[in-house]
Amino acid sequence: MNDLHYMQLALNLAKETQGQTSPNPVVGAVLVKNNQIIGLGTHLKAGEAHAEVIAIDMAKEKSKNATLYVTLEPCSHVGRTQACADYIVQNNIARVVVAMLDPNEKVSGLGIEKIREAGIEVELGLLADEAKEINQHYLTSMLNQRPYITLKHAISLDGKIATSIGESKWITSKEARIDVHKDRSLHDSILVGINTVLADNPSLTIRHIQTHKQPIRLILDTHLKTPLTSKIITDGLSQTWLFVSDKVDKLLIEKYESFDNVTVYQLKSSQVKLENVLDILHKKEIRSVYVEGGAHINDSFLQKGLIDEVNTYIAPMLIGGAKSPTSFQGKGIKHLKDAFQLELKSVKQIGKDIKIISQKEGQRCSQESLKKKV
């Protein structure tokens, strides 16, 4: 067995907790001594023990002079739990192999520095790209000071999201729709505009699969037109956050906030601006947003360049029609040179449909830039 094998095992452990540790990152750890695994750990939930602590506690006194493999830099500060760097030093670990630094300014470089100062050998960068991949939501939040934005849309082969009279249920197969719920479970929140609420009265919850949580429902509703009888207000299945303009009457807002699961954020502007919404979400430690809005909401994100990932479901059907809507309405992009550039990440068949995942060009953060802090 070698370093690569043990780090891959740590990454596999971390992958199993994607979607359940927010606002914390996913982290896996493996403790090895004399070519034997003596401890395993993965962070399960914010506020609970970190991966390194779990692995060390499993090994107990065997931890002395062992090698610890961990997918993210051990924390150096006391937050919801104790500092992992201190715990590593206290338990006399001989060597620590870290996949990547933590970009959180409270941690970045400081955890490794504390471990090295204690005389422990530290190696950084093994399988760094893989470690970044499983923590894209967290990394984007830390580096860009906003949540990771995933835009999802379902289209026909000719790029239509509905017929000329607005019929859209269902373009994609049941299998594809179940897959959407799996992706919802990986995100902290789901965002739509008021037009989607008025047209579909959606639940915006995770169904068809088992889940440990329901994402927060985010509604861009400038004039506060969401019906008080709508599912997102009355079902109590998840929190609903409504974002409205400064023109909305305070007494009207009070009616919505009489529901325990509803919060209204009144912005200091006559329009609901995405930048302001995302700033609020970041301060509330919302690490990711799954955008399921209509064509105009999609265009708003496009115009601002606020897209990190696009999940496209393509159904093998043709709809046609000049008036049949597409995924992006509004202004669009005038010149090809200004088009929003994406990189293909994966293509796979789901049921009879095709799912394409694309990421913004240059989305992956630079590990080299983080190394400069060490």
Short mmCIF file of C-alpha atoms in Angstrom, two decimals:
data_model
loop_
_atom_site.label_atom_id
_atom_site.label_comp_id
_atom_site.label_asym_id
_atom_site.label_seq_id
_atom_site.Cartn_x
_atom_site.Cartn_y
_atom_site.Cartn_z
CA MET A 1 0.00 0.00 0.00
CA ASN A 2 1.18 3.57 -0.62
CA ASP A 3 0.23 7.20 0.03
CA LEU A 4 -1.96 7.36 -3.07
CA HIS A 5 -4.03 4.38 -1.96
CA TYR A 6 -4.70 5.73 1.52
CA MET A 7 -5.55 9.23 0.29
CA GLN A 8 -7.98 7.78 -2.23
CA LEU A 9 -9.64 5.89 0.60
CA ALA A 10 -9.94 9.13 2.58
CA LEU A 11 -11.52 10.82 -0.45
CA ASN A 12 -13.99 7.97 -0.86
CA LEU A 13 -15.04 8.39 2.77
CA ALA A 14 -15.54 12.12 2.26
CA LYS A 15 -17.64 11.62 -0.88
CA GLU A 16 -20.19 9.62 1.11
CA THR A 17 -21.14 12.69 3.15
CA GLN A 18 -21.64 15.15 0.31
CA GLY A 19 -24.73 17.22 0.93
CA GLN A 20 -24.92 16.66 4.68
CA THR A 21 -22.03 18.61 6.26
CA SER A 22 -22.84 22.17 5.14
CA PRO A 23 -21.83 24.80 6.06
CA ASN A 24 -18.72 22.73 6.74
CA PRO A 25 -16.71 21.01 4.00
CA VAL A 26 -16.68 17.25 3.48
CA VAL A 27 -13.55 15.65 4.92
CA GLY A 28 -12.22 12.12 5.14
CA ALA A 29 -9.28 10.81 7.17
CA VAL A 30 -7.31 7.55 7.36
CA LEU A 31 -4.75 6.74 10.04
CA VAL A 32 -2.05 4.21 9.14
CA LYS A 33 0.75 2.54 11.10
CA ASN A 34 3.08 -0.21 9.96
CA ASN A 35 1.13 -0.52 6.70
CA GLN A 36 -2.10 -1.20 8.58
CA ILE A 37 -5.18 1.03 8.82
CA ILE A 38 -5.77 1.75 12.51
CA GLY A 39 -8.35 4.52 12.20
CA LEU A 40 -10.96 5.86 9.77
CA GLY A 41 -13.08 8.97 9.98
CA THR A 42 -15.36 11.26 8.05
CA HIS A 43 -17.06 14.45 9.16
CA LEU A 44 -20.78 13.70 9.36
CA LYS A 45 -22.45 16.96 10.29
CA ALA A 46 -21.64 20.53 11.32
CA GLY A 47 -21.10 20.63 15.06
CA GLU A 48 -20.01 17.00 15.28
CA ALA A 49 -16.49 15.58 15.46
CA HIS A 50 -14.14 16.19 12.56
CA ALA A 51 -12.73 13.36 10.47
CA GLU A 52 -9.25 13.52 11.98
CA VAL A 53 -10.57 13.31 15.53
CA ILE A 54 -12.77 10.32 14.73
CA ALA A 55 -9.86 8.45 13.11
CA ILE A 56 -7.50 9.18 16.01
CA ASP A 57 -10.08 8.24 18.64
CA MET A 58 -10.62 4.93 16.85
CA ALA A 59 -6.91 4.12 17.03
CA LYS A 60 -6.45 5.46 20.59
CA GLU A 61 -2.90 4.85 21.89
CA LYS A 62 -1.87 3.27 18.56
CA SER A 63 -1.94 6.77 17.06
CA LYS A 64 1.59 7.50 18.31
CA ASN A 65 4.03 7.68 15.38
CA ALA A 66 1.26 6.91 12.83
CA THR A 67 0.65 8.63 9.50
CA LEU A 68 -2.57 10.58 9.03
CA TYR A 69 -4.07 11.03 5.56
CA VAL A 70 -6.67 13.81 5.41
CA THR A 71 -8.44 15.38 2.44
CA LEU A 72 -8.47 18.94 3.81
CA GLU A 73 -6.09 20.89 5.99
CA PRO A 74 -6.78 20.28 9.71
CA CYS A 75 -8.44 23.26 11.37
CA SER A 76 -6.36 25.39 13.73
CA HIS A 77 -9.11 27.30 15.55
CA VAL A 78 -11.82 26.42 18.03
CA GLY A 79 -15.24 26.69 16.37
CA ARG A 80 -18.14 24.30 16.85
CA THR A 81 -15.50 21.71 17.84
CA GLN A 82 -11.91 21.67 19.09
CA ALA A 83 -8.95 22.47 16.84
CA CYS A 84 -7.87 19.36 14.93
CA ALA A 85 -4.27 20.57 14.56
CA ASP A 86 -3.91 20.63 18.35
CA TYR A 87 -5.43 17.15 18.64
CA ILE A 88 -2.96 15.78 16.07
CA VAL A 89 -0.04 17.21 18.04
CA GLN A 90 -1.41 15.95 21.37
CA ASN A 91 -1.66 12.39 20.02
CA ASN A 92 1.93 12.31 18.72
CA ILE A 93 1.16 11.69 15.04
CA ALA A 94 4.45 11.36 13.17
CA ARG A 95 3.41 12.39 9.66
CA VAL A 96 0.43 14.10 8.06
CA VAL A 97 -0.43 13.92 4.35
CA VAL A 98 -2.91 16.62 3.29
CA ALA A 99 -4.68 16.77 -0.06
CA MET A 100 -5.38 20.49 -0.06
CA LEU A 101 -5.38 23.65 2.02
CA ASP A 102 -8.55 25.06 3.52
CA PRO A 103 -9.24 28.47 1.89
CA ASN A 104 -11.12 29.64 4.99
CA GLU A 105 -9.08 32.58 6.24
CA LYS A 106 -9.44 31.28 9.80
CA VAL A 107 -7.59 28.12 8.79
CA SER A 108 -5.65 28.46 5.54
CA GLY A 109 -2.02 27.54 6.13
CA LEU A 110 -2.34 27.95 9.89
CA GLY A 111 -3.25 24.35 10.58
CA ILE A 112 -0.28 23.01 8.68
CA GLU A 113 1.99 25.63 10.24
CA LYS A 114 0.94 24.59 13.75
CA ILE A 115 1.57 20.91 12.98
CA ARG A 116 4.98 21.60 11.44
CA GLU A 117 6.02 23.77 14.37
CA ALA A 118 5.42 20.73 16.58
CA GLY A 119 7.99 18.78 14.53
CA ILE A 120 5.51 16.71 12.57
CA GLU A 121 6.31 15.97 8.93
CA VAL A 122 3.67 17.41 6.56
CA GLU A 123 3.15 16.71 2.86
CA LEU A 124 0.67 18.74 0.83
CA GLY A 125 -1.03 18.33 -2.54
CA LEU A 126 -1.65 14.59 -3.00
CA LEU A 127 -4.85 14.17 -5.08
CA ALA A 128 -5.55 17.88 -4.63
CA ASP A 129 -7.77 18.13 -7.72
CA GLU A 130 -9.97 15.31 -6.50
CA ALA A 131 -10.22 16.93 -3.08
CA LYS A 132 -11.25 20.25 -4.63
CA GLU A 133 -13.84 18.54 -6.80
CA ILE A 134 -15.82 17.14 -3.87
CA ASN A 135 -15.74 20.49 -2.06
CA GLN A 136 -16.65 22.85 -4.90
CA HIS A 137 -19.58 24.34 -2.96
CA TYR A 138 -17.47 25.12 0.09
CA LEU A 139 -14.48 26.39 -1.88
CA THR A 140 -16.58 28.75 -4.01
CA SER A 141 -18.20 30.14 -0.89
CA MET A 142 -14.85 30.77 0.77
CA LEU A 143 -13.03 32.16 -2.28
CA ASN A 144 -15.84 34.13 -3.97
CA GLN A 145 -17.85 35.13 -0.90
CA ARG A 146 -21.06 33.75 -2.40
CA PRO A 147 -22.74 30.36 -2.79
CA TYR A 148 -21.95 27.91 -5.58
CA ILE A 149 -24.61 28.32 -8.30
CA THR A 150 -25.92 25.28 -10.18
CA LEU A 151 -28.42 26.06 -12.94
CA LYS A 152 -30.63 23.16 -14.01
CA HIS A 153 -32.79 23.01 -17.14
CA ALA A 154 -34.62 20.34 -19.15
CA ILE A 155 -34.95 20.73 -22.91
CA SER A 156 -35.98 18.92 -26.07
CA LEU A 157 -33.45 18.10 -28.77
CA ASP A 158 -34.26 21.42 -30.42
CA GLY A 159 -33.72 23.37 -27.21
CA LYS A 160 -37.32 23.98 -26.13
CA ILE A 161 -38.54 23.93 -22.52
CA ALA A 162 -42.26 23.94 -23.42
CA THR A 163 -44.64 24.00 -26.36
CA SER A 164 -45.97 27.19 -27.93
CA ILE A 165 -48.95 27.10 -25.51
CA GLY A 166 -46.74 26.53 -22.47
CA GLU A 167 -47.13 22.78 -21.96
CA SER A 168 -44.00 21.39 -20.31
CA LYS A 169 -44.97 18.38 -18.16
CA TRP A 170 -43.15 16.26 -18.77
CA ILE A 171 -40.34 16.81 -21.27
CA THR A 172 -37.95 14.47 -19.49
CA SER A 173 -38.44 10.95 -18.15
CA LYS A 174 -39.25 9.85 -14.62
CA GLU A 175 -35.66 8.64 -14.24
CA ALA A 176 -34.35 12.12 -15.06
CA ARG A 177 -36.76 13.73 -12.62
CA ILE A 178 -35.61 11.40 -9.85
CA ASP A 179 -32.03 12.37 -10.67
CA VAL A 180 -32.99 16.03 -10.18
CA HIS A 181 -34.10 15.20 -6.65
CA LYS A 182 -30.72 13.58 -5.99
CA ASP A 183 -29.03 16.80 -7.09
CA ARG A 184 -31.39 18.85 -4.93
CA SER A 185 -30.20 16.82 -1.95
CA LEU A 186 -26.61 17.95 -2.59
CA HIS A 187 -27.53 21.63 -2.34
CA ASP A 188 -28.41 23.88 0.58
CA SER A 189 -31.17 25.69 -1.28
CA ILE A 190 -33.45 25.76 -4.34
CA LEU A 191 -34.18 29.05 -6.10
CA VAL A 192 -37.05 30.05 -8.39
CA GLY A 193 -38.78 33.27 -9.41
CA ILE A 194 -42.33 34.36 -8.67
CA ASN A 195 -43.53 33.35 -12.15
CA THR A 196 -42.68 29.70 -11.44
CA VAL A 197 -44.58 29.87 -8.15
CA LEU A 198 -47.66 31.40 -9.81
CA ALA A 199 -47.62 29.01 -12.77
CA ASP A 200 -46.82 25.70 -11.04
CA ASN A 201 -47.41 26.06 -7.28
CA PRO A 202 -44.31 23.87 -6.75
CA SER A 203 -43.29 22.17 -3.51
CA LEU A 204 -39.55 22.60 -4.18
CA THR A 205 -38.77 19.70 -1.86
CA ILE A 206 -36.83 16.45 -2.19
CA ARG A 207 -39.07 13.53 -3.02
CA HIS A 208 -38.67 10.05 -4.55
CA ILE A 209 -35.42 9.46 -2.62
CA GLN A 210 -34.45 9.22 1.04
CA THR A 211 -32.99 12.41 2.45
CA HIS A 212 -31.75 13.73 5.78
CA LYS A 213 -32.83 17.31 5.06
CA GLN A 214 -34.92 19.57 2.87
CA PRO A 215 -33.19 22.48 1.13
CA ILE A 216 -34.27 26.03 1.90
CA ARG A 217 -36.68 27.39 -0.74
CA LEU A 218 -35.62 30.77 -2.14
CA ILE A 219 -38.17 32.88 -4.02
CA LEU A 220 -37.31 36.06 -5.93
CA ASP A 221 -40.56 37.97 -5.52
CA THR A 222 -40.08 41.71 -6.03
CA HIS A 223 -43.68 42.72 -5.31
CA LEU A 224 -44.52 39.87 -2.89
CA LYS A 225 -47.13 38.16 -5.03
CA THR A 226 -46.60 34.63 -3.69
CA PRO A 227 -50.08 33.34 -2.75
CA LEU A 228 -50.52 32.82 0.97
CA THR A 229 -52.16 29.51 0.06
CA SER A 230 -49.22 28.22 -1.98
CA LYS A 231 -47.44 25.00 -0.96
CA ILE A 232 -44.15 26.73 -0.15
CA ILE A 233 -45.98 28.86 2.43
CA THR A 234 -48.37 26.37 3.98
CA ASP A 235 -46.80 22.90 3.82
CA GLY A 236 -44.22 23.47 6.57
CA LEU A 237 -41.89 20.92 4.94
CA SER A 238 -38.96 23.32 4.69
CA GLN A 239 -37.93 26.91 5.27
CA THR A 240 -39.06 29.43 2.65
CA TRP A 241 -37.16 32.68 2.18
CA LEU A 242 -38.84 35.41 0.12
CA PHE A 243 -36.75 38.25 -1.30
CA VAL A 244 -38.75 41.43 -1.95
CA SER A 245 -38.19 45.09 -2.82
CA ASP A 246 -38.33 48.11 -0.52
CA LYS A 247 -41.73 49.00 -2.01
CA VAL A 248 -43.54 46.13 -0.27
CA ASP A 249 -45.79 47.14 2.63
CA LYS A 250 -44.62 46.07 6.10
CA LEU A 251 -48.11 44.90 7.06
CA LEU A 252 -48.16 42.56 4.07
CA ILE A 253 -44.79 41.14 5.06
CA GLU A 254 -46.13 40.43 8.55
CA LYS A 255 -48.83 38.18 7.07
CA TYR A 256 -46.20 35.97 5.48
CA GLU A 257 -43.98 35.89 8.52
CA SER A 258 -46.88 34.70 10.65
CA PHE A 259 -46.00 31.28 9.19
CA ASP A 260 -43.21 29.65 11.24
CA ASN A 261 -41.30 28.44 8.19
CA VAL A 262 -41.35 31.74 6.24
CA THR A 263 -38.82 34.58 6.34
CA VAL A 264 -39.10 37.71 4.20
CA TYR A 265 -35.92 39.59 3.30
CA GLN A 266 -36.74 43.13 2.22
CA LEU A 267 -33.91 44.55 0.14
CA LYS A 268 -33.00 48.23 0.09
CA SER A 269 -33.84 48.68 -3.57
CA SER A 270 -36.85 48.79 -5.90
CA GLN A 271 -35.66 45.60 -7.62
CA VAL A 272 -34.45 42.29 -6.25
CA LYS A 273 -30.81 42.20 -7.31
CA LEU A 274 -28.99 38.87 -7.45
CA GLU A 275 -25.84 40.27 -5.89
CA ASN A 276 -27.75 41.40 -2.81
CA VAL A 277 -29.56 38.08 -2.51
CA LEU A 278 -26.32 36.10 -2.78
CA ASP A 279 -24.65 38.37 -0.23
CA ILE A 280 -27.42 37.59 2.27
CA LEU A 281 -27.13 33.88 1.53
CA HIS A 282 -23.37 33.92 2.06
CA LYS A 283 -23.74 35.66 5.41
CA LYS A 284 -26.30 32.98 6.36
CA GLU A 285 -23.71 30.29 5.46
CA ILE A 286 -25.68 28.99 2.49
CA ARG A 287 -22.94 27.31 0.46
CA SER A 288 -24.92 26.29 -2.64
CA VAL A 289 -27.98 27.24 -4.69
CA TYR A 290 -29.80 24.99 -7.16
CA VAL A 291 -31.54 27.28 -9.65
CA GLU A 292 -34.76 25.87 -11.10
CA GLY A 293 -36.29 29.15 -12.20
CA GLY A 294 -37.73 30.03 -15.56
CA ALA A 295 -36.09 31.50 -18.62
CA HIS A 296 -35.96 35.05 -17.24
CA ILE A 297 -34.39 33.97 -13.95
CA ASN A 298 -31.83 31.97 -15.93
CA ASP A 299 -31.04 35.03 -18.04
CA SER A 300 -30.53 37.13 -14.91
CA PHE A 301 -27.84 34.74 -13.72
CA LEU A 302 -26.32 34.64 -17.20
CA GLN A 303 -26.15 38.42 -17.54
CA LYS A 304 -24.35 38.70 -14.21
CA GLY A 305 -22.02 35.77 -14.95
CA LEU A 306 -23.23 34.13 -11.74
CA ILE A 307 -23.20 30.52 -12.92
CA ASP A 308 -20.73 27.90 -11.70
CA GLU A 309 -22.37 24.78 -13.13
CA VAL A 310 -25.11 23.92 -15.60
CA ASN A 311 -27.01 20.63 -15.45
CA THR A 312 -28.75 20.05 -18.78
CA TYR A 313 -31.28 17.26 -19.33
CA ILE A 314 -31.99 16.61 -23.02
CA ALA A 315 -35.05 14.61 -24.03
CA PRO A 316 -35.13 12.82 -27.43
CA MET A 317 -38.08 14.79 -28.79
CA LEU A 318 -38.65 17.69 -31.14
CA ILE A 319 -41.09 20.48 -30.27
CA GLY A 320 -40.38 23.22 -32.79
CA GLY A 321 -42.17 26.55 -33.07
CA ALA A 322 -40.78 30.06 -33.09
CA LYS A 323 -42.90 30.90 -30.04
CA SER A 324 -41.96 27.81 -28.05
CA PRO A 325 -39.81 29.05 -25.14
CA THR A 326 -36.17 28.22 -24.57
CA SER A 327 -34.16 28.06 -21.33
CA PHE A 328 -32.92 31.65 -21.56
CA GLN A 329 -35.11 34.60 -22.46
CA GLY A 330 -34.44 38.28 -21.90
CA LYS A 331 -31.53 40.10 -23.46
CA GLY A 332 -29.24 37.16 -24.07
CA ILE A 333 -25.70 37.64 -25.37
CA LYS A 334 -25.25 39.79 -28.49
CA HIS A 335 -21.80 38.69 -29.66
CA LEU A 336 -20.31 35.20 -29.64
CA LYS A 337 -17.07 36.53 -28.23
CA ASP A 338 -19.01 37.51 -25.11
CA ALA A 339 -20.77 34.15 -24.71
CA PHE A 340 -20.56 32.50 -21.28
CA GLN A 341 -17.96 29.77 -21.67
CA LEU A 342 -18.32 26.35 -20.06
CA GLU A 343 -16.29 23.15 -19.93
CA LEU A 344 -17.91 19.73 -20.27
CA LYS A 345 -17.56 17.77 -17.06
CA SER A 346 -19.65 14.69 -17.81
CA VAL A 347 -22.22 13.24 -20.21
CA LYS A 348 -24.39 10.24 -19.31
CA GLN A 349 -27.70 8.65 -20.20
CA ILE A 350 -30.46 8.65 -17.59
CA GLY A 351 -33.52 6.70 -18.66
CA LYS A 352 -34.15 7.78 -22.24
CA ASP A 353 -32.59 11.21 -21.66
CA ILE A 354 -29.07 12.62 -21.68
CA LYS A 355 -27.63 14.57 -18.75
CA ILE A 356 -24.77 16.97 -19.42
CA ILE A 357 -22.90 18.62 -16.57
CA SER A 358 -20.85 21.67 -17.53
CA GLN A 359 -18.75 23.94 -15.34
CA LYS A 360 -17.74 27.53 -15.81
CA GLU A 361 -14.38 27.78 -17.54
CA GLY A 362 -11.59 28.03 -14.99
CA GLN A 363 -13.99 27.09 -12.19
CA ARG A 364 -11.52 24.98 -10.27
CA CYS A 365 -9.62 27.10 -7.79
CA SER A 366 -5.84 27.13 -8.00
CA GLN A 367 -4.08 25.03 -5.40
CA GLU A 368 -0.88 26.85 -6.29
CA SER A 369 -2.40 30.14 -5.13
CA LEU A 370 -3.27 28.53 -1.80
CA LYS A 371 0.22 27.08 -1.38
CA LYS A 372 1.62 30.59 -1.26
CA LYS A 373 0.03 30.98 2.17
CA VAL A 374 2.05 28.15 3.68
#
